[in-house]
Coordinates of C-alpha atoms and ligand atoms in Angstrom, one line a residue:
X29 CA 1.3 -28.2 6.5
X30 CA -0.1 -24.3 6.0
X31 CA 1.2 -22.4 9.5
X32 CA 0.5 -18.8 8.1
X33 CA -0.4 -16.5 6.4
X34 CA 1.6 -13.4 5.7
X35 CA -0.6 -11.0 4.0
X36 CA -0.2 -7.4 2.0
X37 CA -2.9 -4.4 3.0
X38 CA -3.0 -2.5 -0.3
X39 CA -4.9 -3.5 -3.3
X40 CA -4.7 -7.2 -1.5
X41 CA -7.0 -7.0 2.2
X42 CA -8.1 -3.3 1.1
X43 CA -9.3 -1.7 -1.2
X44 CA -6.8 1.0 -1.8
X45 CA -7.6 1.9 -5.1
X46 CA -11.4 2.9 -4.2
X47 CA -10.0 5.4 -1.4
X48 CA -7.3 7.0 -3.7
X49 CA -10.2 7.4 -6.1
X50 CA -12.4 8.9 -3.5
X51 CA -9.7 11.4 -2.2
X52 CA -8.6 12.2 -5.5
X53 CA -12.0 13.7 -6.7
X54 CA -12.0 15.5 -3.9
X55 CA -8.7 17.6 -4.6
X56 CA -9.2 17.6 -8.1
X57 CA -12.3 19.4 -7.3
X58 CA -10.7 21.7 -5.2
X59 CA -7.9 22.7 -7.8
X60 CA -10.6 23.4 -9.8
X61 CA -12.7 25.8 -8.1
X62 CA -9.2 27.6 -6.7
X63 CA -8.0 27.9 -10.7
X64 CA -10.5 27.0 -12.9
X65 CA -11.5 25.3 -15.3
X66 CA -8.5 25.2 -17.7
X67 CA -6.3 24.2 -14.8
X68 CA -4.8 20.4 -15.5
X69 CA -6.7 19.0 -12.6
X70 CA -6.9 15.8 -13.3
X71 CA -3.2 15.7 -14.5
X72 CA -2.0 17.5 -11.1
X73 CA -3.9 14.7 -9.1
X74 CA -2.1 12.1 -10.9
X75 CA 1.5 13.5 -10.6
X76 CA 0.1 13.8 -6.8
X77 CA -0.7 10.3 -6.2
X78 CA 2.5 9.2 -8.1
X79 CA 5.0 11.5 -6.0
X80 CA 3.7 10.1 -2.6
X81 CA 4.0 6.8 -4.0
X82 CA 7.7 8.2 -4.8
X83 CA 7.9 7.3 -8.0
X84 CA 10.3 10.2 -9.0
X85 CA 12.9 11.3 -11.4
X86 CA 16.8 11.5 -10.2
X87 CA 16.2 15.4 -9.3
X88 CA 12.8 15.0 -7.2
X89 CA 14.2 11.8 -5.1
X90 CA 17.5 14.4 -4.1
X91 CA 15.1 17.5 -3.6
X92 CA 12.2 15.3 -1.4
X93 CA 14.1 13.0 0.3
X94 CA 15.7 16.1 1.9
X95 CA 12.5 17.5 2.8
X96 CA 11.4 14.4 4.0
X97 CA 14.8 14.0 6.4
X98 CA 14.2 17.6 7.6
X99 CA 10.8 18.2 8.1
X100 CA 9.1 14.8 8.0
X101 CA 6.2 13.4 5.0
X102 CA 3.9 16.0 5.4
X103 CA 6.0 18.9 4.7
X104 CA 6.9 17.1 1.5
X105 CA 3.3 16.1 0.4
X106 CA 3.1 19.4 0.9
X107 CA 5.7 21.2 -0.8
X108 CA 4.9 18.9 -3.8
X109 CA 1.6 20.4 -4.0
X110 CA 3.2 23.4 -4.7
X111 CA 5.7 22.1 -6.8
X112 CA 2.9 20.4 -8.9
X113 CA 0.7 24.0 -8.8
X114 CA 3.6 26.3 -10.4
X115 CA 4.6 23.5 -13.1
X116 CA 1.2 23.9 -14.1
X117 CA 2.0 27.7 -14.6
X118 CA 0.3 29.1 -11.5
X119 CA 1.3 31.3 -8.6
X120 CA 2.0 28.5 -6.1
X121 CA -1.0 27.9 -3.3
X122 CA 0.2 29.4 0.2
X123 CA 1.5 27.4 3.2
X124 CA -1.3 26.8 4.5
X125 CA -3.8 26.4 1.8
X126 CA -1.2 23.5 0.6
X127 CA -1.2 22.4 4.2
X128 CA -5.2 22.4 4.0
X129 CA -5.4 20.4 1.0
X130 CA -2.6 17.9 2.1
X131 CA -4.7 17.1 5.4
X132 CA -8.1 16.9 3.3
X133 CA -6.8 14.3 0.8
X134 CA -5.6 11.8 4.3
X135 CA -9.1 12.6 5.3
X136 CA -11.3 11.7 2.9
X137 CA -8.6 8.6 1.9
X138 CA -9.1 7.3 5.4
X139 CA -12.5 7.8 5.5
X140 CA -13.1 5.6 2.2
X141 CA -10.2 2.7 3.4
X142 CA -12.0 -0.5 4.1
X143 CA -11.4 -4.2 4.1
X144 CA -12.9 -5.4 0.7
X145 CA -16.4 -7.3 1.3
X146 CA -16.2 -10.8 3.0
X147 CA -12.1 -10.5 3.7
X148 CA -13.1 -9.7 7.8
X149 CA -14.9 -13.0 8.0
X150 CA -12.5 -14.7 6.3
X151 CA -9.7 -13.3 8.8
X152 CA -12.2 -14.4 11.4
X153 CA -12.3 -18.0 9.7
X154 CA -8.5 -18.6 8.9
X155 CA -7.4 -17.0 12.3
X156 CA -8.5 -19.9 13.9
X157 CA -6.1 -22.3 12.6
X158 CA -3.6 -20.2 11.3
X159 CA -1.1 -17.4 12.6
X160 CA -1.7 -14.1 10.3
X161 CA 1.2 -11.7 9.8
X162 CA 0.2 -8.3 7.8
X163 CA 3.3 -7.0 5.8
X164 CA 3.0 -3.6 4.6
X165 CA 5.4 -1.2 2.7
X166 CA 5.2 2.7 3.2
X167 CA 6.3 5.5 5.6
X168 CA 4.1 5.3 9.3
X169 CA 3.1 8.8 8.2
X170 CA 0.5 6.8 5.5
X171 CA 0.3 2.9 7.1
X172 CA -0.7 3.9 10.8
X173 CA -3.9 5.3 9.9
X174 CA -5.1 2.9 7.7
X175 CA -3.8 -0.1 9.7
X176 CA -6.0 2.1 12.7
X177 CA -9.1 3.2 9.9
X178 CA -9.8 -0.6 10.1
X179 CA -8.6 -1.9 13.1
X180 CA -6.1 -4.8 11.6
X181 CA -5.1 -5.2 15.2
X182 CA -8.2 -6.9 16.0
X183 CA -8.0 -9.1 12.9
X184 CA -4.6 -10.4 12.4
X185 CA -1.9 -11.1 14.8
X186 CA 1.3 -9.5 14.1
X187 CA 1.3 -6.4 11.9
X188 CA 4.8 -5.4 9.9
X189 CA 5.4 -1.5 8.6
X190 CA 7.9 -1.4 6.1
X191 CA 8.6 2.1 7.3
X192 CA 9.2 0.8 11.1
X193 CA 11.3 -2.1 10.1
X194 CA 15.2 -2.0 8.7
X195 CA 14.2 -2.9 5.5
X196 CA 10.9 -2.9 3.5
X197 CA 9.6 -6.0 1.0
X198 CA 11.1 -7.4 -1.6
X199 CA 14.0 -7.5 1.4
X200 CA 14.5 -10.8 2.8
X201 CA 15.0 -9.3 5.9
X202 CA 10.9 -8.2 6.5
X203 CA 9.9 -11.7 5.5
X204 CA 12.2 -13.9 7.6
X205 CA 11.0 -11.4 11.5
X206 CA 7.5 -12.7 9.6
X207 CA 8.5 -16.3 9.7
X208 CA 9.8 -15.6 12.9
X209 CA 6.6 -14.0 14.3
X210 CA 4.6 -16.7 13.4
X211 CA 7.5 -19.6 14.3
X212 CA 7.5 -21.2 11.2
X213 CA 9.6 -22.5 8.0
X214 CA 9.6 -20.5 4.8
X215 CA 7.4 -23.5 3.2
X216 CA 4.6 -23.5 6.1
X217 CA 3.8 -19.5 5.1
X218 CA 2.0 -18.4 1.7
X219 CA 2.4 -14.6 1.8
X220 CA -0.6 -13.0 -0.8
X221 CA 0.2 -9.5 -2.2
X222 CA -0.8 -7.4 -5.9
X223 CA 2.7 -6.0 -6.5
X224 CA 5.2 -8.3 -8.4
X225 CA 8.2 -6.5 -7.5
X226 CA 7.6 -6.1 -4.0
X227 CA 5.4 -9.5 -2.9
X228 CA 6.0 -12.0 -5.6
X229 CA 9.9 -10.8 -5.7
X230 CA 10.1 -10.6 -2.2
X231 CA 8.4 -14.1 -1.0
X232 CA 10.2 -15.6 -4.1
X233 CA 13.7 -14.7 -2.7
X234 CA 12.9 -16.2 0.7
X235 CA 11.1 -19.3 -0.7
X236 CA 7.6 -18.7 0.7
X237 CA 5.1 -19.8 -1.8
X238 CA 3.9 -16.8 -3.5
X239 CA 0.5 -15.9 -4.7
X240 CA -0.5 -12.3 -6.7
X241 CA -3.3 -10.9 -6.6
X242 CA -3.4 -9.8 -10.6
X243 CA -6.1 -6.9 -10.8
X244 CA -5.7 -5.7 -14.3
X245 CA -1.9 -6.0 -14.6
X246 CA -0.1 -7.6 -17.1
X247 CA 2.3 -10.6 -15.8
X248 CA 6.1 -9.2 -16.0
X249 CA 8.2 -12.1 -14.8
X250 CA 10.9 -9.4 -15.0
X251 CA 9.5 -7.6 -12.2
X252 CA 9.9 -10.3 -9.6
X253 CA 9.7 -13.5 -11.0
X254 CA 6.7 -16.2 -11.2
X255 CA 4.0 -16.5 -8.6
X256 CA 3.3 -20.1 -7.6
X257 CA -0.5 -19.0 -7.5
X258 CA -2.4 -16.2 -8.9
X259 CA -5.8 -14.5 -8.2
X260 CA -7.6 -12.3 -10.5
X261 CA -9.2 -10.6 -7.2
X262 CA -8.9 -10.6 -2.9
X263 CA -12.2 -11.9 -3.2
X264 CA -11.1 -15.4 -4.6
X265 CA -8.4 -15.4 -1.5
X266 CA -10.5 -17.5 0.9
X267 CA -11.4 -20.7 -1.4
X268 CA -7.3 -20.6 -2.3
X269 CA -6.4 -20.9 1.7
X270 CA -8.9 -23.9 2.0
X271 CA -7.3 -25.6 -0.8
X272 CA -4.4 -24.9 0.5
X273 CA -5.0 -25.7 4.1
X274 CA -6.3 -29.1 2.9
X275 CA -2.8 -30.1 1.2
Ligands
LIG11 MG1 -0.3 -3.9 -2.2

């Protein structure tokens, strides 16, 4: 019988991608009228979004990480914005016009985070009979304020940080103080998320049934092996939990 759900924020009960997008127009604008036209805006934003995703080379990973350890995430969102200025050939922006654009771009991404339509009522709904556990990866620097820009609190009842816990998904380790939480077996939980390598790999290796939410990626059973269910969309998320719920 279905206990819980353990569910992913990003790109699976939000819509991430839309307050990137939102933020990212922003800066990209704001490169643009600081150097102009032929500046690589677009290209800088990108290299942005992918460095505080930290997706980096063998050098970056030795030169942030330290930055992180010292001075915390926002120094190195920071610096990067530097660092991603003078690759581009420019003087570097100052301190504090880095600083300025860093604190814009969490603005205006926090001002566009939202639940995507109809997944509050559906919390609402499935809350009832089942125990919801959020399990999201990232430094507390990012998480906090979008767990806060909509309130999960309110909607779910336990709510795990990769950044606050020992481990972050595809560990075992985050998925079993879920099962925990909620105080039930591995085969009671379904735990819904978009990333293969992190959701799919990470319920798969503690045998909770898995389902991915697909958006426009390509399946790559390398990644983290085979879903038991998957979803083109969050929106199709509610009729899979009544099926489900009726097994
Ligand atoms: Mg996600």
């Amino acid at each position: 019988m279905l206990k819980a759900l353990f569910l992913d924020m990003d790109d699976t009960l939000c819509d991430t991608q839309v307050a990137n997008a939102g933020a990212m127009t922003k800066m990209g604008q704001k490169l643009t009228s600081l150097y102009g036209e032929q500046f690589d805006s677009e290209g800088t934003i990108q290299a942005y979004l992918t460095g505080i995703y930290r997706q980096w080379s063998e050098p970056q990973r030795e030169r942030y990480m330290a930055i992180i350890e010292a001075e915390g995430e926002s120094a190195y969102r920071v610096q990067l914005i530097r660092d991603l200025v003078a690759a581009q050939g420019q003087a570097a922006p100052d301190q504090a016009t880095a600083q300025s654009m860093q604190d814009q771009f969490d603005l205006d991404r926090i001002a566009g985070f939202d639940f995507y339509p109809g997944i509050e009522a559906f919390l609402a709904e499935a809350r009832k009979t089942l125990t919801l556990v959020v399990i999201t990866n990232g430094p507390i620097f990012s998480q906090h304020p979008k767990v806060n820009a909509v309130n999960m609190k309110a909607h779910v009842d336990h709510i795990l940080i990769g950044g606050e816990e020992p481990e972050e998904k595809p560990a075992p380790s985050i998925f079993q103080k879920a099962l925990q939480l909620a105080e039930c077996e591995a085969h009671e939980a379904v735990h819904f998320g978009d990333s293969l390598v992190t959701d799919i790999g990470g319920a798969n290796a503690t045998s909770i049934p898995s389902v991915w939410i697909q958006h426009d990626q390509v399946l790559d059973l390398n990644l983290g092996g085979e879903p038991k269910y998957t979803l083109t969309h969050p929106r199709e998320i509610p009729s899979l939990v009544t099926q489900l719920s009726q097994l």
